[in-house]
Amino acid sequence: AYRCRRSVDGCAEQPPPAASATGDAQDVERLLTQEQPGDALNLFLALAPEQRRSVPVPAGIALAQWLAASDNPDAALAIYGRLREDHPRGPHLDLVLLGLGLTLLRHKGRPTAAYQFLLDTLDADPSPECAAAARAALEEINDLQKFQVRPRRVERRDE
């Protein structure tokens, strides 16, 4: 069985996606299992919208993680957003929300936008690992806010 991974190593070494792809949701999962995320993404994007909805959420999360790690956070956010919309109460909602928050925080540099997704992660009945990751990211945002460098206000004295 396929498991989505928290980090994707060697993304830059992956071959480019095939020029054309035909298949179904199970083939996307199979390509990910075979560590061919580029081909899996190409197939995922070639699927009709109703077929895309049948791709298992962990496979969609893996695609989004691969895109974010491959310096394509906008595409990753699009996949996470689609997963959130297609499966609003699914068993992997915590991971989808965490992925949205971490991508915004770490790949887009948008802590304010990430904050709500990370809080929503904690409200989505997360696994202990997922809750710990969300709390760590919220602490990261808190630290960013504490140590923001702001210009000092200089008061002029009239002498």
Short mmCIF file of C-alpha atoms in Angstrom, two decimals:
data_model
loop_
_atom_site.label_atom_id
_atom_site.label_comp_id
_atom_site.label_asym_id
_atom_site.label_seq_id
_atom_site.Cartn_x
_atom_site.Cartn_y
_atom_site.Cartn_z
CA ALA A 1 0.00 0.00 0.00
CA TYR A 2 1.15 3.49 -0.78
CA ARG A 3 1.95 5.92 2.05
CA CYS A 4 2.44 9.63 1.55
CA ARG A 5 5.82 10.80 2.78
CA ARG A 6 6.63 13.93 4.76
CA SER A 7 9.69 14.74 2.70
CA VAL A 8 10.70 13.89 -0.83
CA ASP A 9 14.38 13.32 -1.48
CA GLY A 10 16.08 13.65 -4.83
CA CYS A 11 13.32 15.61 -6.55
CA ALA A 12 15.73 17.41 -8.86
CA GLU A 13 17.00 14.04 -10.13
CA GLN A 14 13.57 12.85 -11.27
CA PRO A 15 13.13 12.44 -15.03
CA PRO A 16 10.75 14.86 -16.73
CA PRO A 17 7.14 13.69 -17.09
CA ALA A 18 6.24 11.63 -20.14
CA ALA A 19 4.91 13.59 -23.09
CA SER A 20 1.49 11.98 -22.88
CA ALA A 21 -0.21 9.72 -20.41
CA THR A 22 -3.32 7.61 -20.29
CA GLY A 23 -4.61 5.72 -17.31
CA ASP A 24 -6.72 6.10 -14.22
CA ALA A 25 -6.51 6.96 -10.54
CA GLN A 26 -4.96 3.59 -9.71
CA ASP A 27 -2.18 4.25 -12.22
CA VAL A 28 -1.35 7.54 -10.46
CA GLU A 29 -0.97 5.62 -7.23
CA ARG A 30 1.10 2.91 -8.94
CA LEU A 31 3.49 5.47 -10.45
CA LEU A 32 3.98 7.07 -7.03
CA THR A 33 4.69 3.66 -5.51
CA GLN A 34 7.31 3.16 -8.23
CA GLU A 35 8.82 6.54 -7.27
CA GLN A 36 7.92 8.22 -10.54
CA PRO A 37 6.24 11.42 -9.29
CA GLY A 38 6.77 13.32 -12.53
CA ASP A 39 4.90 10.70 -14.53
CA ALA A 40 2.25 10.42 -11.80
CA LEU A 41 1.71 14.19 -11.93
CA ASN A 42 1.46 14.15 -15.72
CA LEU A 43 -1.18 11.42 -15.53
CA PHE A 44 -3.03 13.17 -12.68
CA LEU A 45 -3.31 16.36 -14.73
CA ALA A 46 -4.49 14.39 -17.79
CA LEU A 47 -7.39 12.83 -15.88
CA ALA A 48 -10.90 14.19 -16.23
CA PRO A 49 -12.07 16.09 -13.11
CA GLU A 50 -14.33 13.24 -11.96
CA GLN A 51 -11.42 10.79 -12.30
CA ARG A 52 -9.11 13.12 -10.36
CA ARG A 53 -11.55 13.02 -7.44
CA SER A 54 -11.06 9.25 -7.26
CA VAL A 55 -7.28 9.56 -6.80
CA PRO A 56 -6.62 8.62 -3.15
CA VAL A 57 -5.98 11.65 -0.96
CA PRO A 58 -2.55 10.37 0.20
CA ALA A 59 -1.49 10.16 -3.46
CA GLY A 60 -2.64 13.75 -4.04
CA ILE A 61 -0.74 14.85 -0.94
CA ALA A 62 2.39 13.13 -2.23
CA LEU A 63 2.06 14.95 -5.56
CA ALA A 64 1.65 18.28 -3.77
CA GLN A 65 4.65 17.59 -1.53
CA TRP A 66 6.76 16.70 -4.55
CA LEU A 67 5.74 19.90 -6.33
CA ALA A 68 6.54 22.05 -3.28
CA ALA A 69 9.92 20.34 -2.85
CA SER A 70 10.57 20.81 -6.60
CA ASP A 71 10.20 24.59 -6.20
CA ASN A 72 6.66 24.74 -7.57
CA PRO A 73 4.63 25.77 -4.52
CA ASP A 74 1.83 27.39 -6.51
CA ALA A 75 0.99 24.09 -8.20
CA ALA A 76 1.28 22.33 -4.83
CA LEU A 77 -1.20 24.79 -3.33
CA ALA A 78 -3.58 24.17 -6.22
CA ILE A 79 -3.54 20.42 -5.58
CA TYR A 80 -3.94 20.85 -1.82
CA GLY A 81 -6.84 23.24 -2.45
CA ARG A 82 -8.52 20.79 -4.81
CA LEU A 83 -8.12 17.98 -2.25
CA ARG A 84 -9.65 20.18 0.43
CA GLU A 85 -12.59 21.04 -1.80
CA ASP A 86 -13.16 17.47 -3.05
CA HIS A 87 -12.79 15.81 0.39
CA PRO A 88 -13.90 18.40 2.99
CA ARG A 89 -14.58 15.84 5.73
CA GLY A 90 -12.27 13.01 4.71
CA PRO A 91 -9.94 11.10 6.99
CA HIS A 92 -6.86 12.91 5.63
CA LEU A 93 -8.15 16.46 6.01
CA ASP A 94 -5.60 17.16 8.75
CA LEU A 95 -2.73 16.35 6.36
CA VAL A 96 -4.23 18.45 3.58
CA LEU A 97 -4.60 21.47 5.87
CA LEU A 98 -1.10 20.95 7.27
CA GLY A 99 0.28 20.78 3.73
CA LEU A 100 -1.44 24.03 2.82
CA GLY A 101 -0.08 25.74 5.92
CA LEU A 102 3.48 24.46 5.58
CA THR A 103 3.63 25.28 1.87
CA LEU A 104 2.47 28.82 2.51
CA LEU A 105 4.85 29.25 5.43
CA ARG A 106 8.01 27.63 4.15
CA HIS A 107 7.78 27.86 0.37
CA LYS A 108 5.82 31.07 -0.14
CA GLY A 109 6.97 33.04 2.92
CA ARG A 110 3.37 33.87 3.89
CA PRO A 111 3.04 33.20 7.63
CA THR A 112 -0.20 35.14 7.99
CA ALA A 113 -1.92 33.04 5.32
CA ALA A 114 -0.43 29.84 6.78
CA TYR A 115 -1.64 30.58 10.31
CA GLN A 116 -5.34 29.81 9.76
CA PHE A 117 -4.65 26.56 7.92
CA LEU A 118 -2.41 25.43 10.77
CA LEU A 119 -5.11 26.25 13.32
CA ASP A 120 -7.65 24.42 11.16
CA THR A 121 -5.31 21.42 11.18
CA LEU A 122 -5.62 21.26 14.97
CA ASP A 123 -9.43 21.38 14.67
CA ALA A 124 -9.51 18.53 12.12
CA ASP A 125 -8.93 15.70 14.62
CA PRO A 126 -5.27 15.33 13.62
CA SER A 127 -2.98 12.42 14.35
CA PRO A 128 -0.45 13.14 17.14
CA GLU A 129 2.32 13.53 14.54
CA CYS A 130 0.25 15.95 12.46
CA ALA A 131 -0.77 17.98 15.53
CA ALA A 132 2.87 18.22 16.63
CA ALA A 133 3.92 19.44 13.16
CA ALA A 134 1.13 22.06 13.14
CA ARG A 135 2.09 23.28 16.63
CA ALA A 136 5.76 23.50 15.64
CA ALA A 137 4.82 25.55 12.56
CA LEU A 138 2.61 27.84 14.66
CA GLU A 139 5.55 28.33 17.04
CA GLU A 140 7.72 29.13 14.03
CA ILE A 141 5.23 31.82 13.02
CA ASN A 142 5.17 33.13 16.58
CA ASP A 143 8.97 33.37 16.57
CA LEU A 144 8.90 35.20 13.24
CA GLN A 145 6.50 37.75 14.67
CA LYS A 146 8.59 38.24 17.82
CA PHE A 147 11.81 38.89 15.99
CA GLN A 148 10.62 41.10 13.19
CA VAL A 149 13.02 43.94 12.70
CA ARG A 150 11.24 47.23 12.66
CA PRO A 151 12.90 50.57 12.13
CA ARG A 152 13.43 52.49 15.31
CA ARG A 153 11.54 55.64 15.77
CA VAL A 154 13.90 58.50 16.27
CA GLU A 155 12.63 61.49 18.14
CA ARG A 156 14.02 64.83 17.15
CA ARG A 157 15.03 67.19 19.84
CA ASP A 158 14.83 70.86 19.13
CA GLU A 159 17.72 72.47 20.84
#
